[in-house]
Amino acid sequence: MARRYQPNELQQNFDREGLLHWMTKQIRRSLDLQEILTTTVSEVRLFLGADRVKIYRFDADGSGEVIAESIHQQRLPSLLGQRFPADDIPEAAREMFLLVGQRSIVDVANEKIGLSPLQSKETGKRLETNIYYRQVDKCHIQYLKAMGVQSSLVVPILDCDPQELSAKPKLWGLLVAHHSEPQKILKRELKVLQQVADQVAIAIAQSNLLTEAHAKQKREATINRVTTLLHKLPTIQLQGALEEVITAFCGIGGRLYIAENRELYTWGDQPILPYELDNTIIEQHPIWQNWMAEFQQGNIWATTDLYKEPRLRVLALAFRSTQIRGLMVIPLHYREKFLGVLSIFRSEFETEILWAGRCEQNRRQLLPQLSFEVWREQKKGQAPEWKLEDIFLAQALYDHFSMAIQQQQMYKQVQSLNANLERRVQEQTSELEKSLLFTKVIKQVTEHIRRTLDLQATLQSIVREVRPLLNSDRVLIFYLKTQSVIVEEINGDWQSVLGVNAPPECFPDEYTRLYCQGRVRAINNLSTASLSDCHREFLQSLQVQANLIVPINMGMELWGLLIAHECEAPRNWQDTEIDLLQQVADQAAIAIQQAQLYQQTSEAETEARNQATQLEQTLHELQETQTRLIQTEKMSGLGQLVAGVAHEINNPVNFIYGNLCHANDYTEQLLEILRLYQLHYPHPHSEIQAAIEAIDFEFLVEDLPKIMTSMQAGTERIRSIVLSLRNFSRLDESENKRVDLHEGIDNTLLILQHRLKGNAEFPRIEIIKDYGSIPRVECYAGQMNQVFMNIFSNAIDALEVGRREWRNRGDRENNSCSIPTIEISTKVSADNSRLLIRISDNGSGMTEDVRKRIFDPFYTTKPVGKGTGLGLAISYQIIVEKHGGIMECISEPGKGTEFWIEIPVKPPAKIVN
């Protein structure tokens, strides 16, 4: 409640303290700045006893408005709500109000103004309250008199940001007291008013903080609501988020454009491009896109009048039909990738300003307004200013929208990939199912071809299997030779074309040539296909509306056509269907070839059967002749080689052997003479003594007889070897004669002695002989030696292979305990008519399959170049055919091999040559 203060000094001190207490309490109690200001002017008017106290607030453009006022009994007119031009208070005065906190007291009657700065302008130090007077501007005196004011007091109200200690204060407004009668302002009153102004400044700062907190809270609430909509899964609510943002910015419309899929979300008033522009969407216009390309990531663009922007000169035509004037553009990016743009529209509005006194443009008003008649000014085409908190909110929303759009695009991509994957899986599944059906049909046709050689049945099976798979009305096979249909399969009541002949004039030779080259013809619609009139009429007579033709080619010759007819309606033939029919046509060609071959084979079967026996006998004779020729050639070559070697060795050996006895005698005679010299001349010449010592004469005399003896033994060994070679080759005994087979066996072993000896790689092969008392046998000695050579060579090869396998396996126990051995056993039968020879080894043996084939010509288990496969075959022929004997092989894997040879002691009356 307003109070009236008494003028006495004690009461004034009390009232001053009460006023300050009241102000402080009011500021602490209320958060409403307007309520605080209203209370302030009322209390100050009572304290000063003024007729009018008002608070004047400056706007950004320098003009001001009375926002709080208290008047005593209407002694002065009300100025509440009225605005004053910027020039109403000179710039110099405002500068002094701000820099030194200057207070002014105007005494209208004396035309003086009292100035009381708070601090020195020169030093910046705070001054004691001191008022000095000077003459006031006549214009200002007239202005105050016109308003009925005789005394005025002005105290500046400064605004300081409590959060920024280093921030400079700004002139927020003025606390003004008017008196209709002359009034003296005391220093203590001025001090109180300054304290009141300071309290008002605190209230303003408090209100600013509260307003900022409310704005921040509102901004955060908006961000939370928008974030909830943007990050709501699985469906992001971009439309709802756009509406929420437009509402938060007090807009009348807006739009969200996503560049990747050209998706546009709109709400409220929208611009419409005129027809003369290229696009119907403003964001797709090249001018807009070039403009967006200039923006850096995170930049926000806003204007209160889009018609004043040069970049929008062309696009502004789209806004002419709307109330949109304010525009905020938020380009959206994600990691330097342009995602789209968010646009907010604000409506234009008109304002009516009530000016209390007006200044002419560029010239200060010379005369004050003589009455308080309001000058009204209307401002059109205005839009609310984009404030700093709007920019902050836009920057916060930039991140959330960018992230949400990126997430939505990724989600759509994943959904699209999943959908595509699912569709592709379904398509591939369908294709696989269809392919399986096709494969099944091809398999059935193939199996039918293999099961039967009946051509008619096979062709009928083909059309029967293919028709339901193609789901066609008719499938047939046209035989070119008879120019007619030979098989068909029909679905429904369509007419049969079996046996129908095609008009020759409708199918020229050019068609045959093209089909022979592999031409496939698919007619989807008979009425629109490029056909001759004759061909079209023929197909129409068969009720055909679409058909598929695949050739059946037999090599380079066209046999016929596989045709599918669609009689109900036109049809688009698919590639898979064409491929199926082509595969079936290939199978049909195989069936036809098979049937033809079967017919040809049946005709030639009798002739082939008759020739088979003759060919078999001829082959057997050729094999025997070939084996015999190889044997003869081999024996001839071997005999010539052995004879030549024996002859060439025998002559020099005989020469050496014949002269060794004489060399031995001569050597002994010379040594005897030397001994006589030593006996009769025990002290030889020094030169002779030196030579004796140099040649180690005593060792020479002792070793020389030994050397001669060794040389004689060696020549005898060579002579025995030559004799063995001669005995083996039997070059002088090519006829059937009685021989000692033991001698032949020993001679063969002597020739193979180099393979029986051990070396670094293989151990020595031990020969165990178990010779019985056998008579001389009448046989072909040279051929029998060849048999022994083949058997012994194979045994040695088997033992070497076995030792190599053991060594590779690391079978040390077998290597150390198993000695490679060849056992030879001979004896005669109980009736002395047959000779039995057994030759065995302890090698690795052989499997039953190998054992059965070892006597076949050209069969060998040795590597290429190591054997011809003829040795045992020739040996078998020599024993069985040449000598009328028996030759068998006994072997098991891991148990070695034994050859059993049985020949008669006296050959039968006739031996095959």
Short mmCIF file of C-alpha atoms in Angstrom, two decimals, residues 696-866:
data_model
loop_
_atom_site.label_atom_id
_atom_site.label_comp_id
_atom_site.label_asym_id
_atom_site.label_seq_id
_atom_site.Cartn_x
_atom_site.Cartn_y
_atom_site.Cartn_z
CA ASP A 696 112.57 -99.54 -50.16
CA PHE A 697 114.30 -102.51 -51.75
CA GLU A 698 113.49 -105.03 -49.04
CA PHE A 699 109.71 -104.33 -49.26
CA LEU A 700 109.87 -104.49 -53.07
CA VAL A 701 111.58 -107.91 -52.98
CA GLU A 702 108.94 -109.17 -50.53
CA ASP A 703 105.85 -107.68 -52.27
CA LEU A 704 106.68 -108.33 -55.95
CA PRO A 705 106.00 -112.13 -55.82
CA LYS A 706 102.72 -111.42 -54.07
CA ILE A 707 101.69 -109.03 -56.86
CA MET A 708 102.47 -111.65 -59.50
CA THR A 709 100.41 -114.22 -57.60
CA SER A 710 97.46 -111.79 -57.35
CA MET A 711 97.62 -110.99 -61.05
CA GLN A 712 97.53 -114.68 -61.89
CA ALA A 713 94.50 -115.22 -59.62
CA GLY A 714 92.73 -112.25 -61.25
CA THR A 715 93.24 -113.52 -64.78
CA GLU A 716 91.92 -116.92 -63.76
CA ARG A 717 88.80 -115.18 -62.34
CA ILE A 718 88.28 -113.27 -65.57
CA ARG A 719 88.60 -116.52 -67.56
CA SER A 720 85.93 -118.14 -65.40
CA ILE A 721 83.61 -115.18 -65.92
CA VAL A 722 84.10 -115.36 -69.69
CA LEU A 723 83.37 -119.06 -69.57
CA SER A 724 80.17 -118.36 -67.61
CA LEU A 725 79.07 -115.82 -70.22
CA ARG A 726 79.66 -118.37 -72.97
CA ASN A 727 77.74 -120.99 -71.05
CA PHE A 728 74.85 -118.52 -70.38
CA SER A 729 74.47 -117.47 -74.00
CA ARG A 730 74.92 -121.07 -75.27
CA LEU A 731 75.73 -119.65 -78.62
CA ASP A 732 77.20 -123.01 -79.61
CA GLU A 733 74.26 -124.99 -78.18
CA SER A 734 71.14 -123.40 -79.75
CA GLU A 735 69.49 -126.77 -80.25
CA ASN A 736 67.63 -128.88 -77.72
CA LYS A 737 70.36 -130.69 -75.72
CA ARG A 738 70.87 -132.24 -72.32
CA VAL A 739 72.43 -129.74 -69.89
CA ASP A 740 73.07 -129.27 -66.18
CA LEU A 741 70.54 -126.63 -65.06
CA HIS A 742 72.53 -126.01 -61.85
CA GLU A 743 75.30 -124.65 -64.07
CA GLY A 744 72.78 -122.38 -65.83
CA ILE A 745 71.46 -121.08 -62.47
CA ASP A 746 74.98 -120.42 -61.17
CA ASN A 747 76.02 -118.66 -64.38
CA THR A 748 72.96 -116.39 -64.17
CA LEU A 749 73.73 -115.53 -60.52
CA LEU A 750 77.32 -114.81 -61.53
CA ILE A 751 76.13 -112.29 -64.14
CA LEU A 752 73.83 -110.65 -61.55
CA GLN A 753 76.55 -110.64 -58.90
CA HIS A 754 76.85 -106.81 -59.09
CA ARG A 755 73.21 -106.44 -58.00
CA LEU A 756 73.49 -109.05 -55.27
CA LYS A 757 76.37 -107.25 -53.59
CA GLY A 758 75.44 -104.67 -51.00
CA ASN A 759 76.05 -100.93 -51.27
CA ALA A 760 75.49 -97.79 -49.23
CA GLU A 761 71.81 -97.71 -50.18
CA PHE A 762 70.84 -101.41 -50.04
CA PRO A 763 72.23 -104.35 -48.04
CA ARG A 764 73.65 -107.50 -49.62
CA ILE A 765 71.11 -110.07 -50.85
CA GLU A 766 71.79 -113.53 -49.45
CA ILE A 767 71.47 -116.51 -51.82
CA ILE A 768 70.40 -119.80 -50.21
CA LYS A 769 70.79 -122.86 -52.49
CA ASP A 770 69.11 -126.15 -51.81
CA TYR A 771 70.25 -128.17 -54.84
CA GLY A 772 69.04 -131.71 -55.14
CA SER A 773 70.62 -134.55 -57.11
CA ILE A 774 69.14 -133.93 -60.52
CA PRO A 775 69.97 -135.50 -63.89
CA ARG A 776 70.92 -133.58 -66.96
CA VAL A 777 67.77 -132.24 -68.57
CA GLU A 778 67.06 -132.12 -72.28
CA CYS A 779 66.00 -128.48 -72.97
CA TYR A 780 66.79 -125.22 -74.69
CA ALA A 781 69.59 -124.09 -72.38
CA GLY A 782 69.75 -120.47 -73.56
CA GLN A 783 65.97 -119.97 -73.12
CA MET A 784 66.05 -121.59 -69.67
CA ASN A 785 68.84 -119.18 -68.70
CA GLN A 786 66.57 -116.33 -69.86
CA VAL A 787 63.80 -117.64 -67.55
CA PHE A 788 66.21 -117.72 -64.61
CA MET A 789 67.44 -114.19 -65.49
CA ASN A 790 63.84 -112.78 -65.52
CA ILE A 791 62.84 -114.42 -62.24
CA PHE A 792 66.05 -113.39 -60.42
CA SER A 793 65.81 -109.79 -61.75
CA ASN A 794 62.20 -109.43 -60.58
CA ALA A 795 63.10 -110.86 -57.17
CA ILE A 796 65.97 -108.38 -56.79
CA ASP A 797 63.67 -105.50 -57.83
CA ALA A 798 61.04 -106.60 -55.29
CA LEU A 799 63.61 -106.79 -52.49
CA GLU A 800 64.96 -103.32 -53.33
CA VAL A 801 61.44 -101.83 -53.37
CA GLY A 802 60.64 -103.48 -50.05
CA ARG A 803 63.79 -102.17 -48.40
CA ARG A 804 63.05 -98.65 -49.71
CA GLU A 805 59.49 -98.72 -48.29
CA TRP A 806 60.75 -99.94 -44.90
CA ARG A 807 63.35 -97.19 -44.81
CA ASN A 808 60.76 -94.49 -45.70
CA ARG A 809 58.46 -95.72 -42.91
CA GLY A 810 61.34 -95.69 -40.44
CA ASP A 811 60.76 -99.37 -39.65
CA ARG A 812 64.10 -99.84 -37.93
CA GLU A 813 63.17 -103.21 -36.47
CA ASN A 814 62.46 -104.73 -39.88
CA ASN A 815 65.59 -103.13 -41.32
CA SER A 816 67.76 -104.68 -38.67
CA CYS A 817 66.13 -108.11 -38.43
CA SER A 818 65.02 -108.96 -41.96
CA ILE A 819 67.88 -109.85 -44.35
CA PRO A 820 66.89 -109.83 -48.04
CA THR A 821 67.09 -113.42 -49.20
CA ILE A 822 66.55 -115.46 -52.38
CA GLU A 823 66.10 -119.22 -51.90
CA ILE A 824 66.66 -121.71 -54.76
CA SER A 825 65.48 -125.31 -54.46
CA THR A 826 65.75 -128.11 -57.08
CA LYS A 827 64.59 -131.74 -57.01
CA VAL A 828 63.10 -134.39 -59.24
CA SER A 829 59.70 -135.92 -58.92
CA ALA A 830 59.14 -139.30 -57.31
CA ASP A 831 58.96 -141.02 -60.69
CA ASN A 832 62.12 -139.20 -61.93
CA SER A 833 60.21 -137.88 -64.91
CA ARG A 834 59.95 -134.21 -64.01
CA LEU A 835 62.30 -131.57 -62.59
CA LEU A 836 60.94 -129.17 -59.91
CA ILE A 837 62.58 -125.73 -59.44
CA ARG A 838 61.38 -123.31 -56.70
CA ILE A 839 62.72 -119.73 -56.54
CA SER A 840 61.38 -117.56 -53.66
CA ASP A 841 62.17 -114.21 -52.00
CA ASN A 842 61.15 -112.55 -48.75
CA GLY A 843 60.07 -109.28 -50.41
CA SER A 844 56.83 -107.35 -49.96
CA GLY A 845 54.75 -109.78 -52.03
CA MET A 846 51.85 -108.85 -54.28
CA THR A 847 48.06 -108.60 -54.18
CA GLU A 848 45.79 -111.22 -55.72
CA ASP A 849 44.79 -108.88 -58.57
CA VAL A 850 48.42 -108.31 -59.50
CA ARG A 851 49.30 -112.03 -59.14
CA LYS A 852 46.58 -112.99 -61.61
CA ARG A 853 47.97 -110.70 -64.30
CA ILE A 854 51.75 -111.08 -64.01
CA PHE A 855 51.96 -113.48 -66.95
CA ASP A 856 49.90 -111.17 -69.23
CA PRO A 857 51.94 -109.56 -72.02
CA PHE A 858 52.85 -105.93 -71.43
CA TYR A 859 51.49 -105.87 -67.87
CA THR A 860 53.91 -104.38 -65.37
CA THR A 861 53.77 -102.69 -61.99
CA LYS A 862 57.14 -101.00 -62.46
CA PRO A 863 57.47 -97.26 -63.26
CA VAL A 864 57.64 -96.10 -66.86
CA GLY A 865 61.04 -96.92 -68.35
CA LYS A 866 61.80 -99.60 -65.70
#
